[in-house]
Coordinates of C-alpha atoms in Angstrom, one line a residue:
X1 CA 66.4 -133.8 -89.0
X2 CA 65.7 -132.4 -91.9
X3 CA 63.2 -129.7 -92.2
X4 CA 59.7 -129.4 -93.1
X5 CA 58.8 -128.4 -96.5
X6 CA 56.8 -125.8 -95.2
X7 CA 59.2 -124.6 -93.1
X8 CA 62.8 -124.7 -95.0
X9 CA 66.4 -123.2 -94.1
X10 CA 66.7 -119.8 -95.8
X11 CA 69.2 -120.5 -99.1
X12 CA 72.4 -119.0 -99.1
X13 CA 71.4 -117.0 -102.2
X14 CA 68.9 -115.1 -100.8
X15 CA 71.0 -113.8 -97.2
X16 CA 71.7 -110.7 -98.7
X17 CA 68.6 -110.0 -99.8
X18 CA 67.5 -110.4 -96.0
X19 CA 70.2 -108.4 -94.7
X20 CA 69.1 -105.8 -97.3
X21 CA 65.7 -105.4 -96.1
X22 CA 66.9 -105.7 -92.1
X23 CA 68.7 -102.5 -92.9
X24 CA 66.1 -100.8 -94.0
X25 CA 63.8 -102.3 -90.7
X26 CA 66.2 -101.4 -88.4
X27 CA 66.7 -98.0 -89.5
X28 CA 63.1 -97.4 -89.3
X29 CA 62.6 -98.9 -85.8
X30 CA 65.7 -97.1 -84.3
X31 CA 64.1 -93.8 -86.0
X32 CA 61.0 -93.9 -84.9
X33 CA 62.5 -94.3 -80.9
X34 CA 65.6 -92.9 -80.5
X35 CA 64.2 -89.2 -81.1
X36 CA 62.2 -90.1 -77.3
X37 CA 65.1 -89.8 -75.1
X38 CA 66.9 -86.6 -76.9
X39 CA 64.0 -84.6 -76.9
X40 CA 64.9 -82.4 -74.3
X41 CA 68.4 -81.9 -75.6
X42 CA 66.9 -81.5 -78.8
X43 CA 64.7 -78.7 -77.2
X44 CA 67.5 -77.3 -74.8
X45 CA 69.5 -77.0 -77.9
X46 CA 67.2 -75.1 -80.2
X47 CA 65.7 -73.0 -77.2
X48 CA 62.6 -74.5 -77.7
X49 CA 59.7 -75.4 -75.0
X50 CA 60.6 -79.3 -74.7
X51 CA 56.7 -79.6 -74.2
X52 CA 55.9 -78.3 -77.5
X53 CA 58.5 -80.8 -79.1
X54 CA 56.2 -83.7 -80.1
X55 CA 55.7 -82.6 -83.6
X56 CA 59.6 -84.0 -84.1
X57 CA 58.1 -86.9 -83.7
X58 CA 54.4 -86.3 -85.3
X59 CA 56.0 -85.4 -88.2
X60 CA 57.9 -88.6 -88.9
X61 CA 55.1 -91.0 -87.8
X62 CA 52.2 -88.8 -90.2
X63 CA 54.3 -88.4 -93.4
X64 CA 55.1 -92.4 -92.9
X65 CA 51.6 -93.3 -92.7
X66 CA 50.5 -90.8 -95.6
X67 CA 52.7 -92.1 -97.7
X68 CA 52.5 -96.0 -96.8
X69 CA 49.3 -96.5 -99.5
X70 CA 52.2 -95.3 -102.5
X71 CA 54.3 -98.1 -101.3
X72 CA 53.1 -100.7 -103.1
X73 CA 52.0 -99.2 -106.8
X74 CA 55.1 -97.6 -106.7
X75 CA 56.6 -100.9 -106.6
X76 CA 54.7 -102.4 -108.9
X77 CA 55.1 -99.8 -111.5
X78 CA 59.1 -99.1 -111.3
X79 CA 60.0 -102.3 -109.9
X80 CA 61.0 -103.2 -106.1
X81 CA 64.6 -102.6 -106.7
X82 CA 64.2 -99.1 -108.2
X83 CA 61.5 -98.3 -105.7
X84 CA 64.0 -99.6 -102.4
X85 CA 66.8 -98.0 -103.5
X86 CA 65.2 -94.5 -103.7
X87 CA 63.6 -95.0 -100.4
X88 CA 67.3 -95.5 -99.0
X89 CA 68.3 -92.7 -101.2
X90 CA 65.7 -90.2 -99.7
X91 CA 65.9 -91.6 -96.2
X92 CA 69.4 -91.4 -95.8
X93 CA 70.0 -87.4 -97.2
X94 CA 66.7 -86.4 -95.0
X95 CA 68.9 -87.6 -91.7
X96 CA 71.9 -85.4 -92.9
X97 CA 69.4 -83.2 -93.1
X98 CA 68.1 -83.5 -89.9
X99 CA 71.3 -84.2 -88.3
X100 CA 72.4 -80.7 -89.8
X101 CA 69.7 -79.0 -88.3
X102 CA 70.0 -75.4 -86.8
X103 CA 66.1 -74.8 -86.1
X104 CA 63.2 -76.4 -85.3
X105 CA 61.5 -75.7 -88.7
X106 CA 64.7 -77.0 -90.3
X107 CA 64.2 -80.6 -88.5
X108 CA 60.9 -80.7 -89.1
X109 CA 61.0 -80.1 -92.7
X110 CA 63.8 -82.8 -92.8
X111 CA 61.7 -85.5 -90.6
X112 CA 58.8 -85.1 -93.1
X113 CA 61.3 -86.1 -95.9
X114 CA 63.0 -88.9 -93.5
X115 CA 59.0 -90.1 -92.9
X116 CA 58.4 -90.5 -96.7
X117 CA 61.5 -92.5 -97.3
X118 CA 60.8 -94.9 -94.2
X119 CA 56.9 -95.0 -95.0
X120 CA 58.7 -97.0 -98.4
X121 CA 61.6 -99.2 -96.2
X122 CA 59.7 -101.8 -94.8
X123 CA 56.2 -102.6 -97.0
X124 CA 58.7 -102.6 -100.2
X125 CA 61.5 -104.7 -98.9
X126 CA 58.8 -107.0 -97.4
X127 CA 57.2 -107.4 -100.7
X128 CA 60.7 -108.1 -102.6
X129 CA 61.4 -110.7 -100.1
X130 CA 57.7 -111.9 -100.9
X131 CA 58.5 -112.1 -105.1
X132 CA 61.7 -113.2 -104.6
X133 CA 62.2 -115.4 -101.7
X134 CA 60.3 -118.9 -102.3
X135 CA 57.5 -119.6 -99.8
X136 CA 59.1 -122.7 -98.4
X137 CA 62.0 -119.9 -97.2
X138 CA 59.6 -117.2 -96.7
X139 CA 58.9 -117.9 -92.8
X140 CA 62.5 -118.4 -92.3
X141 CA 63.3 -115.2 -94.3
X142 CA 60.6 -113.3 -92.0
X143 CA 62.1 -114.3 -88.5
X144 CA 65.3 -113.2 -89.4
X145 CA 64.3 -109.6 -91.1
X146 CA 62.1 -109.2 -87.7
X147 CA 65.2 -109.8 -85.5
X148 CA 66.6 -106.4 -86.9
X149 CA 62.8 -104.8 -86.2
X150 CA 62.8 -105.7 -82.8
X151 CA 66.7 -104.6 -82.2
X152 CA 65.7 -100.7 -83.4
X153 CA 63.1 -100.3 -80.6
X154 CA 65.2 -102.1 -78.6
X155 CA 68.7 -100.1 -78.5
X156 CA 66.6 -96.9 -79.5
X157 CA 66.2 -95.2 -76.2
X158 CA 69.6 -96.0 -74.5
X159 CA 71.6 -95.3 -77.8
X160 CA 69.5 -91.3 -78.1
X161 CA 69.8 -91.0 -74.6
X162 CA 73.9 -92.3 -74.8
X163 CA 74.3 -89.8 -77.5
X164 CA 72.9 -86.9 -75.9
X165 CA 75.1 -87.1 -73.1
X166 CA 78.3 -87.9 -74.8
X167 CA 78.2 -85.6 -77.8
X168 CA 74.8 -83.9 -79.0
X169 CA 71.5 -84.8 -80.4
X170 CA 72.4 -84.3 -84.3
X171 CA 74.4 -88.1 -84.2
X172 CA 71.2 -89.9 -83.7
X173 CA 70.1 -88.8 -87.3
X174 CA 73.4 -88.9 -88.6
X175 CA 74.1 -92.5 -87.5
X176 CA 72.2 -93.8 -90.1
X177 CA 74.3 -92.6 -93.0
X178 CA 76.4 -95.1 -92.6
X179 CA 74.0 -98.0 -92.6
X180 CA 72.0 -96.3 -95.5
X181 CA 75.1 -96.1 -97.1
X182 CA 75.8 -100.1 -97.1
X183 CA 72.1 -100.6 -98.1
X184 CA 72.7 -98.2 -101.0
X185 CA 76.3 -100.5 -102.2
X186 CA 73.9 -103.6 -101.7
X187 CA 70.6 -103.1 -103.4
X188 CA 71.3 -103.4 -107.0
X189 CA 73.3 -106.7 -105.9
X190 CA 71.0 -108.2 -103.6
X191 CA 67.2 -107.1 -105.0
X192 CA 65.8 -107.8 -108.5
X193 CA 64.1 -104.7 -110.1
X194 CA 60.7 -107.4 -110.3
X195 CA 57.9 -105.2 -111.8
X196 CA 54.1 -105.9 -112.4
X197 CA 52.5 -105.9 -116.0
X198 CA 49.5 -103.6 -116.2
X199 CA 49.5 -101.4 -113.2
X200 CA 46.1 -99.8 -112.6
X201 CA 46.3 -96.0 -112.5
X202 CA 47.1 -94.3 -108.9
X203 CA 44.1 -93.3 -107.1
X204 CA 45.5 -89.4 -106.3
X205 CA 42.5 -88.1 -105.4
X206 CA 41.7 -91.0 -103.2
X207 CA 45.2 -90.5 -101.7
X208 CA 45.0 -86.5 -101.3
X209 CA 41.8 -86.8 -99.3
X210 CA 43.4 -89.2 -97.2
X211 CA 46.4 -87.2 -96.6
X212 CA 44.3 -84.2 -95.9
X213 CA 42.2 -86.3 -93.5
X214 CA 45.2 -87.3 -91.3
X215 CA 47.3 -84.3 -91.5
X216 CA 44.2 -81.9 -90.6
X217 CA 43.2 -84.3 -87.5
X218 CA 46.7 -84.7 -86.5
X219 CA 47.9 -81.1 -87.0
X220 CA 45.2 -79.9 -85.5
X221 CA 45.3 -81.9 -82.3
X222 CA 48.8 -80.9 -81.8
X223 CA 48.0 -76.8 -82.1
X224 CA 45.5 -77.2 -79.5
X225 CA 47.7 -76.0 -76.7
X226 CA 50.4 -74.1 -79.1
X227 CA 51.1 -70.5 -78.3
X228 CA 51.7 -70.0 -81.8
X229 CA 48.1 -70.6 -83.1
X230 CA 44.7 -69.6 -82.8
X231 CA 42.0 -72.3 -81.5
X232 CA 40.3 -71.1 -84.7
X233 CA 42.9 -72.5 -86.6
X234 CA 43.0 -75.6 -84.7
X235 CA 39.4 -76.2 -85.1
X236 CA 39.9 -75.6 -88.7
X237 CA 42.3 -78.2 -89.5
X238 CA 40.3 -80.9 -87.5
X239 CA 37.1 -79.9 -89.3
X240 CA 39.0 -80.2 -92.6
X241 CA 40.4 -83.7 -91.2
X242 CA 36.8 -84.9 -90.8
X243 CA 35.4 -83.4 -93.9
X244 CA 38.0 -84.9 -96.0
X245 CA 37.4 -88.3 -94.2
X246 CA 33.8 -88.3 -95.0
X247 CA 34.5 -87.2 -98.5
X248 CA 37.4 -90.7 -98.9
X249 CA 34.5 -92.6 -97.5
X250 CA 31.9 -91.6 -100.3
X251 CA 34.9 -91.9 -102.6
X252 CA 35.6 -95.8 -101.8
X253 CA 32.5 -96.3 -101.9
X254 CA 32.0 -95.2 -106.0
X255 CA 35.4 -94.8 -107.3
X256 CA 35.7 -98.4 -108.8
X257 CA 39.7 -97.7 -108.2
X258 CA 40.1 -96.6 -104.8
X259 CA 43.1 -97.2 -102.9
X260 CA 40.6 -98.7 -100.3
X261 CA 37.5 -100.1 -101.4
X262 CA 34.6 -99.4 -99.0
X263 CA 33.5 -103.1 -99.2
X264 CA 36.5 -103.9 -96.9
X265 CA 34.4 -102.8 -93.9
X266 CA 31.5 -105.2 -94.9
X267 CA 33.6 -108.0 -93.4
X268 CA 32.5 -106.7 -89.5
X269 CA 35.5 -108.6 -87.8
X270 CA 37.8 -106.1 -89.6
X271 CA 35.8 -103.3 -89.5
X272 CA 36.2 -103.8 -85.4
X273 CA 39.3 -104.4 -85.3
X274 CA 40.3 -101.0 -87.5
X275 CA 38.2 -98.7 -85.4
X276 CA 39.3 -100.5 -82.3
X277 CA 43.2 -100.5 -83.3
X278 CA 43.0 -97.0 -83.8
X279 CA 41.3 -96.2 -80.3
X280 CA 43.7 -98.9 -78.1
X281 CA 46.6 -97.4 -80.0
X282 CA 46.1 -93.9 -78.7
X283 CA 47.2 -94.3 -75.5
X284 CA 49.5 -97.2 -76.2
X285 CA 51.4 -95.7 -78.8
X286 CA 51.7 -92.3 -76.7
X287 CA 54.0 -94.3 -74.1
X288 CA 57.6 -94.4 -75.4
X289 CA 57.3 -90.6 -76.4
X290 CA 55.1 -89.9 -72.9
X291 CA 57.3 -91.5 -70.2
X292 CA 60.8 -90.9 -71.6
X293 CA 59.4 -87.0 -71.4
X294 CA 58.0 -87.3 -67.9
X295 CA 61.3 -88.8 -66.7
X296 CA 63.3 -86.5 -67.8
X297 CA 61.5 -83.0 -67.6
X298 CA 59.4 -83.9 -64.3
X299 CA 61.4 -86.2 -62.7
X300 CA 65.2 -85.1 -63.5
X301 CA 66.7 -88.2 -64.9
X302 CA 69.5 -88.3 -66.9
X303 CA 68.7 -88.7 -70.9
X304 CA 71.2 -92.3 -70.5
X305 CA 69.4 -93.2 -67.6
X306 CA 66.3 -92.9 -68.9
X307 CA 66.8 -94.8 -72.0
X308 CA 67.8 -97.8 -70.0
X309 CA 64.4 -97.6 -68.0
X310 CA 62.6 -98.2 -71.6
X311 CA 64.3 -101.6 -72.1
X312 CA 62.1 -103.5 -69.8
X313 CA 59.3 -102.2 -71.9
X314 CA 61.1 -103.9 -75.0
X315 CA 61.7 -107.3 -73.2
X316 CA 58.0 -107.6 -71.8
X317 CA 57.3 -107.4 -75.3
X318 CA 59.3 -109.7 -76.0
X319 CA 58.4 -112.4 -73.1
X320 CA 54.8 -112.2 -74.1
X321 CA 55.3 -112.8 -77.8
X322 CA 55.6 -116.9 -77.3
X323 CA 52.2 -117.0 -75.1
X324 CA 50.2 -114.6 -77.2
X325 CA 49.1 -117.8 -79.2
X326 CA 48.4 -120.0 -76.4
X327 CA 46.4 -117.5 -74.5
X328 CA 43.8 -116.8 -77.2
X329 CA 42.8 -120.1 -78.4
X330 CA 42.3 -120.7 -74.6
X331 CA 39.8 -118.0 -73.7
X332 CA 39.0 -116.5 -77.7
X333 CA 39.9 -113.2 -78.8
X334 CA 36.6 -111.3 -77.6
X335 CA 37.1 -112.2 -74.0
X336 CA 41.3 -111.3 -74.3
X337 CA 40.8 -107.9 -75.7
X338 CA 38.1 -107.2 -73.6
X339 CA 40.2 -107.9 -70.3
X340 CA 43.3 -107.1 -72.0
X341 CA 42.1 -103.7 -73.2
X342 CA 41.4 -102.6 -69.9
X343 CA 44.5 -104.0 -68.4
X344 CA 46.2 -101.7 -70.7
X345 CA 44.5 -98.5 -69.7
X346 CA 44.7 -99.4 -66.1
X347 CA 48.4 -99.8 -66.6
X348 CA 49.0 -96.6 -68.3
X349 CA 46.6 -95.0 -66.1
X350 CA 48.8 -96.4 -62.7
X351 CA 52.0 -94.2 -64.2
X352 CA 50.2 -91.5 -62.5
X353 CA 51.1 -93.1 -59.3
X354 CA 54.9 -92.8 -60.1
X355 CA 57.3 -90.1 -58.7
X356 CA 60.8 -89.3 -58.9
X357 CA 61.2 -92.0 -55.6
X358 CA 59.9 -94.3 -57.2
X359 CA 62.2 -97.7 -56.4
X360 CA 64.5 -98.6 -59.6
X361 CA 62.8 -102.1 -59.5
X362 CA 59.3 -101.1 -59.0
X363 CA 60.0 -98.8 -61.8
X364 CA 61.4 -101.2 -64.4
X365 CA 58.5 -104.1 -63.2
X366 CA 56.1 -101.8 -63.8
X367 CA 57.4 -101.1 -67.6
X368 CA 57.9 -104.9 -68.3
X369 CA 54.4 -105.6 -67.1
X370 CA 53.2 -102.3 -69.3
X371 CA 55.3 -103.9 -72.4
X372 CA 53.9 -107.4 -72.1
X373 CA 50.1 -106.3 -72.1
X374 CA 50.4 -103.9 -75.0
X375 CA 52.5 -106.3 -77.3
X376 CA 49.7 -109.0 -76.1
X377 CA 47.1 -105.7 -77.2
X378 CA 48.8 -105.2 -80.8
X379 CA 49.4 -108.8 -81.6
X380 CA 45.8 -109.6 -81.0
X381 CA 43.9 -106.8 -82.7
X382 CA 46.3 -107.5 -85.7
X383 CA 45.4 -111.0 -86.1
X384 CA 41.8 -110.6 -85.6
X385 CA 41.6 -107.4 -88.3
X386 CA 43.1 -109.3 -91.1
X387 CA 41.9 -113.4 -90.0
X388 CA 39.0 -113.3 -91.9
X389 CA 39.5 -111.2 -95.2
X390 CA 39.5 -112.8 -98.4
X391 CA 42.6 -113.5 -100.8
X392 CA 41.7 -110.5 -102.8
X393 CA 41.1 -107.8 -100.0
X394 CA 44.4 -108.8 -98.1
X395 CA 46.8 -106.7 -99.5
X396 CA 44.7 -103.5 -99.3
X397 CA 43.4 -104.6 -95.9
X398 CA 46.7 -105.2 -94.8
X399 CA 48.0 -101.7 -96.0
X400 CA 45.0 -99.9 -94.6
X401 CA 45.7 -101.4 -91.2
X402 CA 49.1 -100.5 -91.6
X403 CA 48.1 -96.6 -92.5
X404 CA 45.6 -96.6 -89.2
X405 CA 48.3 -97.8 -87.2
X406 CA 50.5 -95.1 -88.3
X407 CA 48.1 -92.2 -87.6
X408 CA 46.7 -93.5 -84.3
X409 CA 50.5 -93.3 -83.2
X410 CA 50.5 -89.7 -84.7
X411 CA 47.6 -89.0 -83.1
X412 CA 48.0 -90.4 -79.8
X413 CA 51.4 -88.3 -79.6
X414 CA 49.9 -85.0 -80.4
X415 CA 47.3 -85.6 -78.5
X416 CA 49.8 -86.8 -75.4
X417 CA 51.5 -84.0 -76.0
X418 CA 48.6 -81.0 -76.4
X419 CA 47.1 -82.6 -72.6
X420 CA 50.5 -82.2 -70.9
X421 CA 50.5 -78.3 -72.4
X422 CA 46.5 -78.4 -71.3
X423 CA 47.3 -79.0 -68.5
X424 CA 50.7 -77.7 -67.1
X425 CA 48.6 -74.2 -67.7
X426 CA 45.5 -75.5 -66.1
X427 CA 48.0 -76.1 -62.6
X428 CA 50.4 -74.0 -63.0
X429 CA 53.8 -74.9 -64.4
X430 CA 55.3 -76.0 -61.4
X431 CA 52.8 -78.5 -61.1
X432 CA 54.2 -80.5 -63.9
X433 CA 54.5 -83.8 -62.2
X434 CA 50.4 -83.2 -62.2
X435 CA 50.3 -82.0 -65.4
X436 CA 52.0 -85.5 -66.8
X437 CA 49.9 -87.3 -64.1
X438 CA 46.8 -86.1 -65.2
X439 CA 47.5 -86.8 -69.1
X440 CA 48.3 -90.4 -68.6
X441 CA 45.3 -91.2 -66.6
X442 CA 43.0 -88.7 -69.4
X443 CA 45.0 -91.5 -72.3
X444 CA 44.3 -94.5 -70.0
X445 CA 40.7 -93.9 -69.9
X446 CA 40.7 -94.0 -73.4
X447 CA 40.6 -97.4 -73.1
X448 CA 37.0 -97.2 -72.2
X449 CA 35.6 -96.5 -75.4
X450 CA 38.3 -99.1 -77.0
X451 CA 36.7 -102.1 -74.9
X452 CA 33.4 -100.8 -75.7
X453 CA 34.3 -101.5 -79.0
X454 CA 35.8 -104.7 -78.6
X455 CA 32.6 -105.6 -76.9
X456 CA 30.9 -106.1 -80.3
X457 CA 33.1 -109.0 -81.2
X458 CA 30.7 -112.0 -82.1
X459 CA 31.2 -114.6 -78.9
X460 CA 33.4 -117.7 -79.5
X461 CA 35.7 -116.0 -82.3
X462 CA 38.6 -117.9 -82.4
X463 CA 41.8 -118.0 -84.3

């Protein structure tokens, strides 16, 4: 049967292309969760604390989401070839970097670097595919790219934990020279240099206060509990975080060229599911960086081990994905993400009732379960944010979602990580299994103020 001109075979001529931009998605999937599992190698290596270790991962996650609103001008103004390639470029030498490591400082420093290329990976090789490909291949073109997004989460915890234990943390940075390497030989074969005529001037002021806002909130949620600096200094960044947030919002609201026009947030179905995507994501997000931790450093398991209790997370997100559909034009998105939301935090909340005895099964059901109802969480609020918006709002809408989405995850894993610190010196730090037990039911009450939220959601909304 032949198919659907909607819906056509992806063309020969544009695989490569495809294959181009999978490399680039996989490699920032598998980086963003293969650092979980080695993170107490990583800390036993570098005598550091491993319970002051989530800024490895902060770091990537904040400078991807500062950088994601350069993505596209950059694109537009030196073309999606020039701008991919430089992203490979950048992304590849910052893990040798990383993988060369000696310090902490050192890593850090290269994660920031490995952030900004990845923050370019994905939005620009989505948008070559979306000049280039024809949109009778495009949906064809998607499903495959996405394949190689859901592998990285996928393999990412096994593989860090795997190469922890058979050689040392650097090779999960330095595995991804090779595949940057065959991106690199590919690009200027596979991806036109397609440019836009008369690109508007870059909103940098626009773009500093923003990077200001989420570096100050997320840096200075993350110090709370450091030994290193003063709860002054803390307090400061935050306050700088919320200042500069204020200030962006005046700004978008009277710079005619804003990277994000305030009148995005008169359309109230995407101004709910912003705010609420950043609260549900808090908690949600902290997970795979939370539980591989608590496995390892309160429970003993082996780093291998534990990265093959993740997978069942990965598959329950992967089960739910063909219902998602079917489930909200049955009862309407209010009433899912109102029940759904507190599924969620009831889910992350019952980790607290885990312990090193926990059955094997019991253990992996309860991860499946926990990745089916977040998938069904994400999938949900996406599609509501962005159903309504206009033609002309949908690629700054889009990218503004995709920034929030970023820094809740930044966010939610400093602020996972200060609450174990909390505390572990509030009981005593041989009372970590508390300590870990008390932080995931603090995240899973989050949820709370998330379904609160939700709760404004005009009855009867449906798809």
């Amino acid at each position: 049967m032949n198919a659907t001109p909607s819906h056509q075979a992806l063309q020969p001529e544009f695989r490569l292309l495809v294959l181009l931009v999978s490399i680039g998605f996989f490699m920032q999937g598998l980086d963003t969760t293969i650092v979980n599992t080695a993170i107490p190698a990583m800390a036993a290596n570098l005598a550091e604390d491993p319970l002051q270790m989530h800024s490895v991962v902060v770091a990537y996650v904040l400078s991807v989401a500062a950088c994601i609103p350069l993505s596209g001008w950059l694109a537009d103004r030196f073309g999606v070839r020039n701008t991919y390639f430089a992203a490979i470029i950048i992304f590849t030498l910052a893990s040798l970097g990383c993988g060369l490591s000696s310090s902490l400082n050192q890593l850090l420093f290269y994660r920031v670097i490995q952030g900004i290329g990845g923050a370019l990976l994905l939005p620009v090789g989505r948008l070559a595919m979306l000049k280039v490909i024809p949109r009778t291949q495009f949906l064809s073109a998607m499903s495959l790219m996405s394949l190689a997004g859901l592998m990285g989460p996928l393999i990412g915890p096994t593989l860090g934990g795997w190469m922890v234990e058979v050689a040392t943390w650097h090779w999960i940075f330095l595995i991804n020279i090779p595949m940057g390497l065959l991106g690199v030989l590919i690009t200027f074969k596979a991806m036109p240099n397609v440019t836009e005529p008369g690109v508007k001037p870059f909103d940098f002021s626009g773009f500093i206060l923003l990077v200001i806002a989420m570096v100050g909130l997320s840096l200075g949620i993350e110090n709370f509990a450091s030994p290193h600096q003063s709860l002054w200094w803390s307090m400061g960044l935050v306050l700088a975080g919320v200042l500069a947030a204020i200030i962006y919002a005046i700004h978008a609201h009277t710079h005619h060229n804003a990277l994000f026009r305030s009148t995005l947030f008169s359309n109230k179905i995407y101004a709910i599911g912003i705010i609420g995507n950043f609260f549900a994501r808090l908690g949600g997000n902290a997970m795979p960086f939370l539980l591989p931790l608590m496995l390892q450093v309160a429970f003993g398991f082996e780093p291998f081990i534990t990265g093959l209790l993740m997978i069942p997370t990965v598959l329950g997100s992967l089960a739910s994905k063909p219902i998602i559909r079917q489930i909200i034009q049955r009862f309407g998105y209010r009433q899912v993400l109102l029940v759904n939301t507190l599924l969620v935090g009831a889910c992350i909340a019952s980790f607290a009732l885990t312990t090193a005895d926990t059955p094997i099964w019991l253990r992996a059901l309860h991860f499946f379960v926990f990745g089916m109802l977040n998938s069904l969480q994400f999938v949900s609020m996406n599609t509501l944010t962005l159903k309504d918006l206009p033609q002309q709002d949908a690629s700054s809408g889009n990218s503004f979602l995709s920034m929030i989405m970023m820094v809740s995850m930044s966010i939610g894993v400093a602020l996972a990580g200060t609450l174990v610190n909390v505390f572990s010196a509030y009981f005593g730090s041989e009372q970590i299994v508390t300590a870990f037990h008390s932080t995931l039911i603090f995240l899973g009450c989050i949820n709370l103020i998330t379904a609160a939220i939700f709760w404004q959601i005009p009855r009867h909304t449906q798809i």
